[in-house]
mmCIF file of C-alpha atoms and ligand atoms in Angstrom:
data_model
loop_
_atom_site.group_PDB
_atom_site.id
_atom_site.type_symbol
_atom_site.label_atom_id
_atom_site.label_comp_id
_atom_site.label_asym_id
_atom_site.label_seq_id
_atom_site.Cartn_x
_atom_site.Cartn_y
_atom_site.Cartn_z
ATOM 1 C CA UNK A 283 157.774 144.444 127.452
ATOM 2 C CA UNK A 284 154.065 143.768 127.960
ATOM 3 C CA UNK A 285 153.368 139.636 128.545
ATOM 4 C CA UNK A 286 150.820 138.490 126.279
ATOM 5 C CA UNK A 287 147.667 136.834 128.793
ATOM 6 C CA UNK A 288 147.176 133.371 128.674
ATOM 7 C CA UNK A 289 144.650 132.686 126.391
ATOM 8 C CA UNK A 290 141.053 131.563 127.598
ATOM 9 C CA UNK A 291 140.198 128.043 127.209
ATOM 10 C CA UNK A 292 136.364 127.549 126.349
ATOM 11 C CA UNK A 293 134.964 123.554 125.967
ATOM 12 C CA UNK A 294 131.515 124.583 126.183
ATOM 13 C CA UNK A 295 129.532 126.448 123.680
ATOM 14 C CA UNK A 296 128.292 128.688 126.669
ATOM 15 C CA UNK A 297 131.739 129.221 127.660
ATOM 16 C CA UNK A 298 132.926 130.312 123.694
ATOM 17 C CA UNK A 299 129.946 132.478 123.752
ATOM 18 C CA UNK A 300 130.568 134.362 127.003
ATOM 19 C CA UNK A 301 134.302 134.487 126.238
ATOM 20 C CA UNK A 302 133.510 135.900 122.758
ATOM 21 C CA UNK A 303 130.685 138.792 124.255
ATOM 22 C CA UNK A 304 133.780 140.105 126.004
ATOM 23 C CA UNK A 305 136.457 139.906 123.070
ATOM 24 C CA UNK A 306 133.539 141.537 120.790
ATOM 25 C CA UNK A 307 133.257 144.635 123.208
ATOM 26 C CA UNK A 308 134.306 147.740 121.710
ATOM 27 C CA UNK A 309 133.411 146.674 118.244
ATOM 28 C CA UNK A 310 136.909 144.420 118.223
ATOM 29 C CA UNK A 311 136.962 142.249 115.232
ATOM 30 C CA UNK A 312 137.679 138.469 115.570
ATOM 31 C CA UNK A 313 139.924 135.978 113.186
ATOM 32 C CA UNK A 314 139.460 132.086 113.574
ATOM 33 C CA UNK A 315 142.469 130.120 112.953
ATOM 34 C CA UNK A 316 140.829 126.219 112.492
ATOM 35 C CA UNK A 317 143.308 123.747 113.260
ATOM 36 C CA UNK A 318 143.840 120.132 114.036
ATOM 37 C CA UNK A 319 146.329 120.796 116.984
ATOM 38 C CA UNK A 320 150.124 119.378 116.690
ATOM 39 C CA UNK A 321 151.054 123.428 116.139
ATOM 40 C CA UNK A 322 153.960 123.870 113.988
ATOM 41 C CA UNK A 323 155.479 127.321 112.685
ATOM 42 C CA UNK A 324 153.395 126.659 109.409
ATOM 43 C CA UNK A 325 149.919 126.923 112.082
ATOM 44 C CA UNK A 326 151.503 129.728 113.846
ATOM 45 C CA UNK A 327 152.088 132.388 110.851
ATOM 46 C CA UNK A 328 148.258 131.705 110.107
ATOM 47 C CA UNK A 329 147.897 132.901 113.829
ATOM 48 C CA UNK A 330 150.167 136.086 112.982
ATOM 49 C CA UNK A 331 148.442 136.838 109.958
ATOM 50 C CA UNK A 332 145.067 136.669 111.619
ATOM 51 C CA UNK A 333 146.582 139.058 114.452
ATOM 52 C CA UNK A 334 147.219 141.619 111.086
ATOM 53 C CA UNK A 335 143.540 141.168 110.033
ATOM 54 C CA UNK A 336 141.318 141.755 113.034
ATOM 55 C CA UNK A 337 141.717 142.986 116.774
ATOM 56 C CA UNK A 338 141.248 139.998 118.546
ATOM 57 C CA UNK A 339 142.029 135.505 117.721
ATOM 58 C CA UNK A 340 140.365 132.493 118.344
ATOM 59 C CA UNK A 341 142.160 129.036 117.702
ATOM 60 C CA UNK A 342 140.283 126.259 117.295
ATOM 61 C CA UNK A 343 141.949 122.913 118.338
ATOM 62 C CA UNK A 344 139.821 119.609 116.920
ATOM 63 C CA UNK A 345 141.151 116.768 115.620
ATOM 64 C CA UNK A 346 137.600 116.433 113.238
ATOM 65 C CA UNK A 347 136.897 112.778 113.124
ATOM 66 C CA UNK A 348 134.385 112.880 110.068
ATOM 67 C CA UNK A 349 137.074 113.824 107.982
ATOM 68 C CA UNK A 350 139.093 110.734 108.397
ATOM 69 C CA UNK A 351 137.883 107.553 106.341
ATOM 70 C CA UNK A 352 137.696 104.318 108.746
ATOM 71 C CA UNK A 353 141.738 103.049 107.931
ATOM 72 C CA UNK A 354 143.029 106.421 108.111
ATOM 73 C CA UNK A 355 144.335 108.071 111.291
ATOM 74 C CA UNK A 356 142.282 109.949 113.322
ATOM 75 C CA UNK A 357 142.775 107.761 116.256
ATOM 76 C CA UNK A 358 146.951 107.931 116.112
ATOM 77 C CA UNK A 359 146.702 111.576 114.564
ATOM 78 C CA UNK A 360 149.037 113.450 116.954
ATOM 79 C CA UNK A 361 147.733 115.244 119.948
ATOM 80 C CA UNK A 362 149.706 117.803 122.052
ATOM 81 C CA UNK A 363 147.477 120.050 123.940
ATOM 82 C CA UNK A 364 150.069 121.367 126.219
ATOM 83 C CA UNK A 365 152.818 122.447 123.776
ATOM 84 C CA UNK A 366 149.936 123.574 121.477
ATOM 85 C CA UNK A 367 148.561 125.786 124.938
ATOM 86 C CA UNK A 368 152.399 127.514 124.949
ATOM 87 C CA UNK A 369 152.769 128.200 121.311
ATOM 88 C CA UNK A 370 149.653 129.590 121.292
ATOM 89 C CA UNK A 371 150.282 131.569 124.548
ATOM 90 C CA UNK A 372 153.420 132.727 123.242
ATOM 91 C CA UNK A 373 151.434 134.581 120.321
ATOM 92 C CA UNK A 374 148.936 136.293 122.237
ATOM 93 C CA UNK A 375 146.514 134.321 121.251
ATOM 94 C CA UNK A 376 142.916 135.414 123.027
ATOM 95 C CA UNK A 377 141.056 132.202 122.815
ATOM 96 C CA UNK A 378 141.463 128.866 122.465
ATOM 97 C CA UNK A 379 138.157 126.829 120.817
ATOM 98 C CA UNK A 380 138.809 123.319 122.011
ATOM 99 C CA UNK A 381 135.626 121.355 121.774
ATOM 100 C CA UNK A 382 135.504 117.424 122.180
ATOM 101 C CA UNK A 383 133.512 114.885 119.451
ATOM 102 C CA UNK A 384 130.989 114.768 121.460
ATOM 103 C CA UNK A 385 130.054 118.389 121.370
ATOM 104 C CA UNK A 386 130.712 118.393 117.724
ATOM 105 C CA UNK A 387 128.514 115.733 117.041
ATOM 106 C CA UNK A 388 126.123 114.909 119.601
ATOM 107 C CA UNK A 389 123.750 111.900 119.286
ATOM 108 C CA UNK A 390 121.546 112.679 116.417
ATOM 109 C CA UNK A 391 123.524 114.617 114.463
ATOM 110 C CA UNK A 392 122.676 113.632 110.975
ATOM 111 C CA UNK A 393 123.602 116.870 109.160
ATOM 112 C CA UNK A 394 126.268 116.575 106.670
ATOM 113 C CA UNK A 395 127.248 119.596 103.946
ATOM 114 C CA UNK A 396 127.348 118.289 100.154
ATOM 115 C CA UNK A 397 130.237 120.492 97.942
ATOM 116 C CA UNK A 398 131.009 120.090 94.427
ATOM 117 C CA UNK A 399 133.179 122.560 92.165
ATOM 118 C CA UNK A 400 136.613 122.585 93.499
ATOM 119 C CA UNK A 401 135.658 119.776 95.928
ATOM 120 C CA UNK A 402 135.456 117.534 93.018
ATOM 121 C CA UNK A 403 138.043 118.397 91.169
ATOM 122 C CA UNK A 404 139.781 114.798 90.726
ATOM 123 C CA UNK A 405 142.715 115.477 93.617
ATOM 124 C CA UNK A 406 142.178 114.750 97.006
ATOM 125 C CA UNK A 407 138.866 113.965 96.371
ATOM 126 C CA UNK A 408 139.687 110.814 94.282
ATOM 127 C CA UNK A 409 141.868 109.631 97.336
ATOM 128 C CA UNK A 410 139.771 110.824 99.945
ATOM 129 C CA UNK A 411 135.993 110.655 98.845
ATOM 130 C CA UNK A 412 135.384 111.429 102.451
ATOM 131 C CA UNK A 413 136.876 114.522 103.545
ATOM 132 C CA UNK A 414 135.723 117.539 101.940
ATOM 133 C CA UNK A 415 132.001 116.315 103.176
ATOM 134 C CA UNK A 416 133.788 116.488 106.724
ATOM 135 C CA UNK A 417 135.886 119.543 106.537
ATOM 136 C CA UNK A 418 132.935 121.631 105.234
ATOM 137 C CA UNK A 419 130.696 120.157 108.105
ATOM 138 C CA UNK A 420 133.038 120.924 110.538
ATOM 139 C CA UNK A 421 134.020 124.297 109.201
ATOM 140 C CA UNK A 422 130.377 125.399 108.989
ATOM 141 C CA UNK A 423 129.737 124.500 112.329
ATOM 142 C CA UNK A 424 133.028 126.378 113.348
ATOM 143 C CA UNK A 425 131.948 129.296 111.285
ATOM 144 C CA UNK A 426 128.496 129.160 112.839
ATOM 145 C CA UNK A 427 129.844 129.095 116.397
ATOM 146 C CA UNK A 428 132.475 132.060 116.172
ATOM 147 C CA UNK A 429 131.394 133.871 113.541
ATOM 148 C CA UNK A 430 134.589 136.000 113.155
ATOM 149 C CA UNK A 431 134.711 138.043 110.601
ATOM 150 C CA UNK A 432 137.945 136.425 109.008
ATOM 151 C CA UNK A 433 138.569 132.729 109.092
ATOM 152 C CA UNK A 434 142.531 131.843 107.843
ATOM 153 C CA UNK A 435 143.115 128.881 105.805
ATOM 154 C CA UNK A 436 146.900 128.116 104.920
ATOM 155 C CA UNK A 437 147.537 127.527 101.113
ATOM 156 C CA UNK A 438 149.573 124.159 102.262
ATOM 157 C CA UNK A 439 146.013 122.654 101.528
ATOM 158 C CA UNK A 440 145.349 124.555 98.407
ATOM 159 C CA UNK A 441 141.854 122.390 97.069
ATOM 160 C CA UNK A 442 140.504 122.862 100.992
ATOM 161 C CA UNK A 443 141.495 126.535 100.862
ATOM 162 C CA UNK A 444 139.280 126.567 97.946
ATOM 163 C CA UNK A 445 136.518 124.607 98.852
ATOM 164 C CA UNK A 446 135.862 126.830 102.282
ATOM 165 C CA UNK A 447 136.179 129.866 100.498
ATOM 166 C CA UNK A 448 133.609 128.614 97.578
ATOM 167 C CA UNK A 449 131.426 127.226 100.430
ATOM 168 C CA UNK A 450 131.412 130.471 102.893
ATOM 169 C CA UNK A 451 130.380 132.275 99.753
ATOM 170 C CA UNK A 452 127.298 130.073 98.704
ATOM 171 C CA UNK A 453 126.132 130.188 102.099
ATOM 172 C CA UNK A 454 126.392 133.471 102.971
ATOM 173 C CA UNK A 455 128.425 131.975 105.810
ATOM 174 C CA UNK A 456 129.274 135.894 106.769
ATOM 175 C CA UNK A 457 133.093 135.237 107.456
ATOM 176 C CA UNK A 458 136.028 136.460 104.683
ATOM 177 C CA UNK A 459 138.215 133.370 104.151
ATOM 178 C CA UNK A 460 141.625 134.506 103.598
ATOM 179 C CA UNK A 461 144.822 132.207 102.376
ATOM 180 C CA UNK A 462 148.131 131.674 103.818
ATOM 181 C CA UNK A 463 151.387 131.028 102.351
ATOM 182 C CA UNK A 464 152.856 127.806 103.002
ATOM 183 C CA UNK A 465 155.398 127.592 105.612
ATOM 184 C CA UNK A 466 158.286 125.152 105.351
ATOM 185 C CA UNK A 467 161.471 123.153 106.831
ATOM 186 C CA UNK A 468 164.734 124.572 105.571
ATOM 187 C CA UNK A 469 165.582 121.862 103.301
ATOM 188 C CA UNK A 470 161.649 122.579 101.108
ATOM 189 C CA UNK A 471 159.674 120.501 103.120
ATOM 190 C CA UNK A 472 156.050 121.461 103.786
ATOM 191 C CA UNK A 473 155.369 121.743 107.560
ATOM 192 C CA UNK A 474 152.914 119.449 108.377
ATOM 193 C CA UNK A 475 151.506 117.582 111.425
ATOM 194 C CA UNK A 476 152.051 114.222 109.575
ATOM 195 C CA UNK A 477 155.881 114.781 109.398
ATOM 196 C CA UNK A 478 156.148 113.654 112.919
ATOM 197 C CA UNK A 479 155.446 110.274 111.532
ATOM 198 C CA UNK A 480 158.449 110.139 109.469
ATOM 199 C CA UNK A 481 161.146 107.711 110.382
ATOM 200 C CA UNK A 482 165.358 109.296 110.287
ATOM 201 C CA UNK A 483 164.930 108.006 106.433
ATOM 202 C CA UNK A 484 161.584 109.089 104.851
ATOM 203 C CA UNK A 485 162.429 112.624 106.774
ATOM 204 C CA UNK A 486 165.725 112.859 104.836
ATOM 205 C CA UNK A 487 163.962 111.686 101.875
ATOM 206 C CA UNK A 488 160.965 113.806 101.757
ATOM 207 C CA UNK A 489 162.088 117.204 100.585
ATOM 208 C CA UNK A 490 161.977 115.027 97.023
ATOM 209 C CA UNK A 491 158.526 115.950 97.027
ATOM 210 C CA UNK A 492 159.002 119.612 97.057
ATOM 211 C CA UNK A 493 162.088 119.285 95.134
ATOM 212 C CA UNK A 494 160.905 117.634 92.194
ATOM 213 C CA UNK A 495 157.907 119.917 91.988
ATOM 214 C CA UNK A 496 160.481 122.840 91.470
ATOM 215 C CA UNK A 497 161.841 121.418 88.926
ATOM 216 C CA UNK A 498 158.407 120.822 87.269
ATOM 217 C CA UNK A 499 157.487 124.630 88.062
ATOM 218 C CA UNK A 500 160.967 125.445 86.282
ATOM 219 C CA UNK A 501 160.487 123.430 83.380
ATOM 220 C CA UNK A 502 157.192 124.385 82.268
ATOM 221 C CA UNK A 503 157.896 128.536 82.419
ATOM 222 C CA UNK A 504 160.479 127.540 80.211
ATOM 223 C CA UNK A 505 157.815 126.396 77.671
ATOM 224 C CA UNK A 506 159.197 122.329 78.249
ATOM 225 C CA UNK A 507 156.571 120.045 76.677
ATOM 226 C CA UNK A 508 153.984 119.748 79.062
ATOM 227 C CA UNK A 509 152.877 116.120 79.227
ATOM 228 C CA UNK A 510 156.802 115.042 79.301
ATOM 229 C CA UNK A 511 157.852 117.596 81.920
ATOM 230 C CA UNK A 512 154.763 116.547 84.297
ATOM 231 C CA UNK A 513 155.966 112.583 83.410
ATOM 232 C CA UNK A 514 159.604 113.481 84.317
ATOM 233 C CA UNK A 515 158.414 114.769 87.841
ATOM 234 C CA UNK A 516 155.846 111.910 88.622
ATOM 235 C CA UNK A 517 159.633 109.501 87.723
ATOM 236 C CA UNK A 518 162.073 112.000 90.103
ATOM 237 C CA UNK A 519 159.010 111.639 93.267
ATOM 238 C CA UNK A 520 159.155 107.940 92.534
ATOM 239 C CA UNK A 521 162.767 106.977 92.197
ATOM 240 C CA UNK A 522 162.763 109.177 95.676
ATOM 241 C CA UNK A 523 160.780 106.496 97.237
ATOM 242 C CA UNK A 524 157.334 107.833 97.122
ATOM 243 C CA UNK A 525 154.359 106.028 95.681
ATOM 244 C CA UNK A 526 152.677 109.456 94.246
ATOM 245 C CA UNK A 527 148.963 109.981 94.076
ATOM 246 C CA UNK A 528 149.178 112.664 91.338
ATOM 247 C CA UNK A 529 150.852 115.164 90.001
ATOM 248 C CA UNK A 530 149.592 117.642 87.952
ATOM 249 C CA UNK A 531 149.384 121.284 86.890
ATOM 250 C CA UNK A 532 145.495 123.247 87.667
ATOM 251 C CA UNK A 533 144.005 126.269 87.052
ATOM 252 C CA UNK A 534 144.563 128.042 90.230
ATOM 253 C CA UNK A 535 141.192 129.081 91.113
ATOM 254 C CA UNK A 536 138.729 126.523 89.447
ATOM 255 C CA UNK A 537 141.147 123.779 89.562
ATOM 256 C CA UNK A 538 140.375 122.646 86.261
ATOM 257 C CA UNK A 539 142.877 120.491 84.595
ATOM 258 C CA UNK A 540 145.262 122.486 82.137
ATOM 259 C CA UNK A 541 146.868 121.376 78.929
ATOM 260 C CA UNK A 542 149.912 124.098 79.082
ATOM 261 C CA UNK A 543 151.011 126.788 80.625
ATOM 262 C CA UNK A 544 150.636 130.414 79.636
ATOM 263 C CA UNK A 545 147.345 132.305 79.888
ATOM 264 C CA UNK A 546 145.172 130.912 82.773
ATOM 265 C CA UNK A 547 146.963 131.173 86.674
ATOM 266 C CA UNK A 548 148.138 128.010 87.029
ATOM 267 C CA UNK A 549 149.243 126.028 90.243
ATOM 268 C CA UNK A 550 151.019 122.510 91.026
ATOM 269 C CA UNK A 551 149.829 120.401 93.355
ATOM 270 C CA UNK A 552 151.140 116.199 94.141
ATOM 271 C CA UNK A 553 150.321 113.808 96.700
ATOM 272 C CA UNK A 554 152.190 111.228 97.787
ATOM 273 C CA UNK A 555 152.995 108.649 100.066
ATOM 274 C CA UNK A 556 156.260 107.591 101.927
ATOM 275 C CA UNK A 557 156.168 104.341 103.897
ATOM 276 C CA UNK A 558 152.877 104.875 105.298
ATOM 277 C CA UNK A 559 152.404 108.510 105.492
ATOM 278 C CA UNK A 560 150.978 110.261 102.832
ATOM 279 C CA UNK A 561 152.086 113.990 102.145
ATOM 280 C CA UNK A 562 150.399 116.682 100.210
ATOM 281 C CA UNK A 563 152.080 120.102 98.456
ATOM 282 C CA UNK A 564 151.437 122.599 95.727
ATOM 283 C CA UNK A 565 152.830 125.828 94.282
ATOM 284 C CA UNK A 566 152.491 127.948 91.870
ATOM 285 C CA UNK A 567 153.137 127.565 88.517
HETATM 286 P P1 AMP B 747 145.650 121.184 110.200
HETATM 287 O O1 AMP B 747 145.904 121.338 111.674
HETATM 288 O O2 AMP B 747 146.607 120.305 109.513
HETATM 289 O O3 AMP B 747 144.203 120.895 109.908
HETATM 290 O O4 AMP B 747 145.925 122.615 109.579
HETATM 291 C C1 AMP B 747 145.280 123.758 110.068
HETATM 292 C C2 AMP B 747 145.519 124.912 109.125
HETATM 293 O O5 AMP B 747 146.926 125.148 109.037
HETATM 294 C C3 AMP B 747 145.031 124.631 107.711
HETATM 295 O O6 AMP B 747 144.429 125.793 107.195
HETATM 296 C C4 AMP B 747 146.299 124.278 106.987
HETATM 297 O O7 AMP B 747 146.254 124.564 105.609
HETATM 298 C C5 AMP B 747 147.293 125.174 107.680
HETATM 299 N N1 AMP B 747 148.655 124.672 107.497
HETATM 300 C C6 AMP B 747 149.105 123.416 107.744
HETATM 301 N N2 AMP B 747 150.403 123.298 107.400
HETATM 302 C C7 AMP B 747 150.777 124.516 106.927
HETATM 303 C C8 AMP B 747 151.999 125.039 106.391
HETATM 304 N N3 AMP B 747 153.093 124.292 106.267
HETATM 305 N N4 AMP B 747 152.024 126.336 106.000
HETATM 306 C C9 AMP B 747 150.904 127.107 106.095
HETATM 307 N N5 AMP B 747 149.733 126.663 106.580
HETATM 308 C C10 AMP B 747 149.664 125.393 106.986
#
């Protein structure tokens, strides 16, 4: 069997360009996987499905500090470069994008992208005022700097999915954002960086989240009153322990709030929070 190379490491923007002259030979095409580091198997399918969509992949490992409000946490978020470097290894990946802050957002830096439509759709954005300004900064610039032609977003954050894909299309950005299916534990719960904060308790707890969400999903193909079936669900995540941020049933692409089912794509999507770490999922309806 043929070892996959270790991937190339590039810190420096001359390095990523150099590194990416010689992927690009031979008219390869490139897929950017953007990701926050802590790699989990949910991170690593979006790596396989990028390998499916163009010749060569970049991983980009930046924990993005303007997308974390001032009491949320970007300085405990977790950071394994190593084990990240092996996964990532493993997968034959062909680069590794790992800039610091610094390079990001140099002194001066003053630019910061404004996005509306899904990014203000009354979900994360009524929690987190902050972080779609962030992300889309930060995935422009990451855009700008690789230019691949596909960039993979996983579906696990459905309203960010959305808000790239609206935002590489206003701008012309030049890079096809594709989604991923969420990836998650055996018992329902959605991988996520922020599990590793979960005490013995909230872990066995958790899978409520997804759990009860079924059972919304359920309920409302079978034509159950809508208002009372989305009520029961915001009680089950509750009496699980959570404190729950929202639950509720969108249009799948505009996000737009829905009355009922039936007609319109449709998608579920709840935040919540378990002792102090705050947990996102959707599906579809
Ligand atoms: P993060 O490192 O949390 O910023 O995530 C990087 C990318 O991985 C984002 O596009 C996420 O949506 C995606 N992702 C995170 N968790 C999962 C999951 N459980 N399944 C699929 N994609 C995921």
């Amino acid at each position: 069997m043929k070892m996959p190379q270790t991937p190339a490491v590039a810190r420096t923007l001359s390095t990523l360009q150099r590194t990416l002259e010689g992927l690009r030979k031979r008219k390869s095409t490139v897929a950017l996987v953007p990701t926050m580091g802590a790699l989990h198997d949910g991170h690593i399918s979006l790596v396989r499905l990028a390998k499916r969509r163009a010749d060569k992949v970049v991983v980009s490992i930046f924990v993005n500090p303007t997308q974390f409000a001032p009491h949320e946490d970007y300085g405990s978020y977790p950071r394994t470069w190593k084990a990240d470097a092996v996964k990532l290894a493993a997968e034959g990946v062909d680069l590794i994008w790992n800039p610091d802050a610094r390079l990001m957002y140099p002194e001066g830096f003053v630019t910061r992208i404004q996005v509306e439509g899904p990014a203000t759709a009354g979900l994360e954005d009524r929690f987190r005022p902050h972080f779609f300004g962030g992300v889309a900064t930060v995935v422009a610039k990451l855009l700008a700097q690789v230019r691949p032609d596909v960039a993979i977003f996983g579906e696990k954050d459905y309203q960010q999915l959305k808000v790239v894909t609206q935002m590489a299309r206003d701008l012309n950005l030049g890079s096809r954002i594709v989604g991923a299916p969420i990836m998650r534990e055996r018992d329902g719960l959605a991988m996520s960086s922020r599990n590793l904060y979960l005490t013995p308790d909230q872990r066995k707890a958790a899978p409520a989240l997804h759990r009860s969400m079924k059972d919304v999903v359920r309920r409302l193909r079978q034509g159950e009153d809508f208002a009372a079936t989305l009520a029961a669900g915001a009680k089950l995540i509750g009496d699980a322990g959570f404190k729950l941020d929202y639950l509720e049933a969108r249009h799948a692409e505009t996000l737009a709030p829905l009355t009922q089912i039936g007609g319109a794509p449709a998608r579920l999507l709840a935040a919540a929070t378990i002792g102090t770490t705050r947990l996102i999922d959707n599906m579809k309806i």
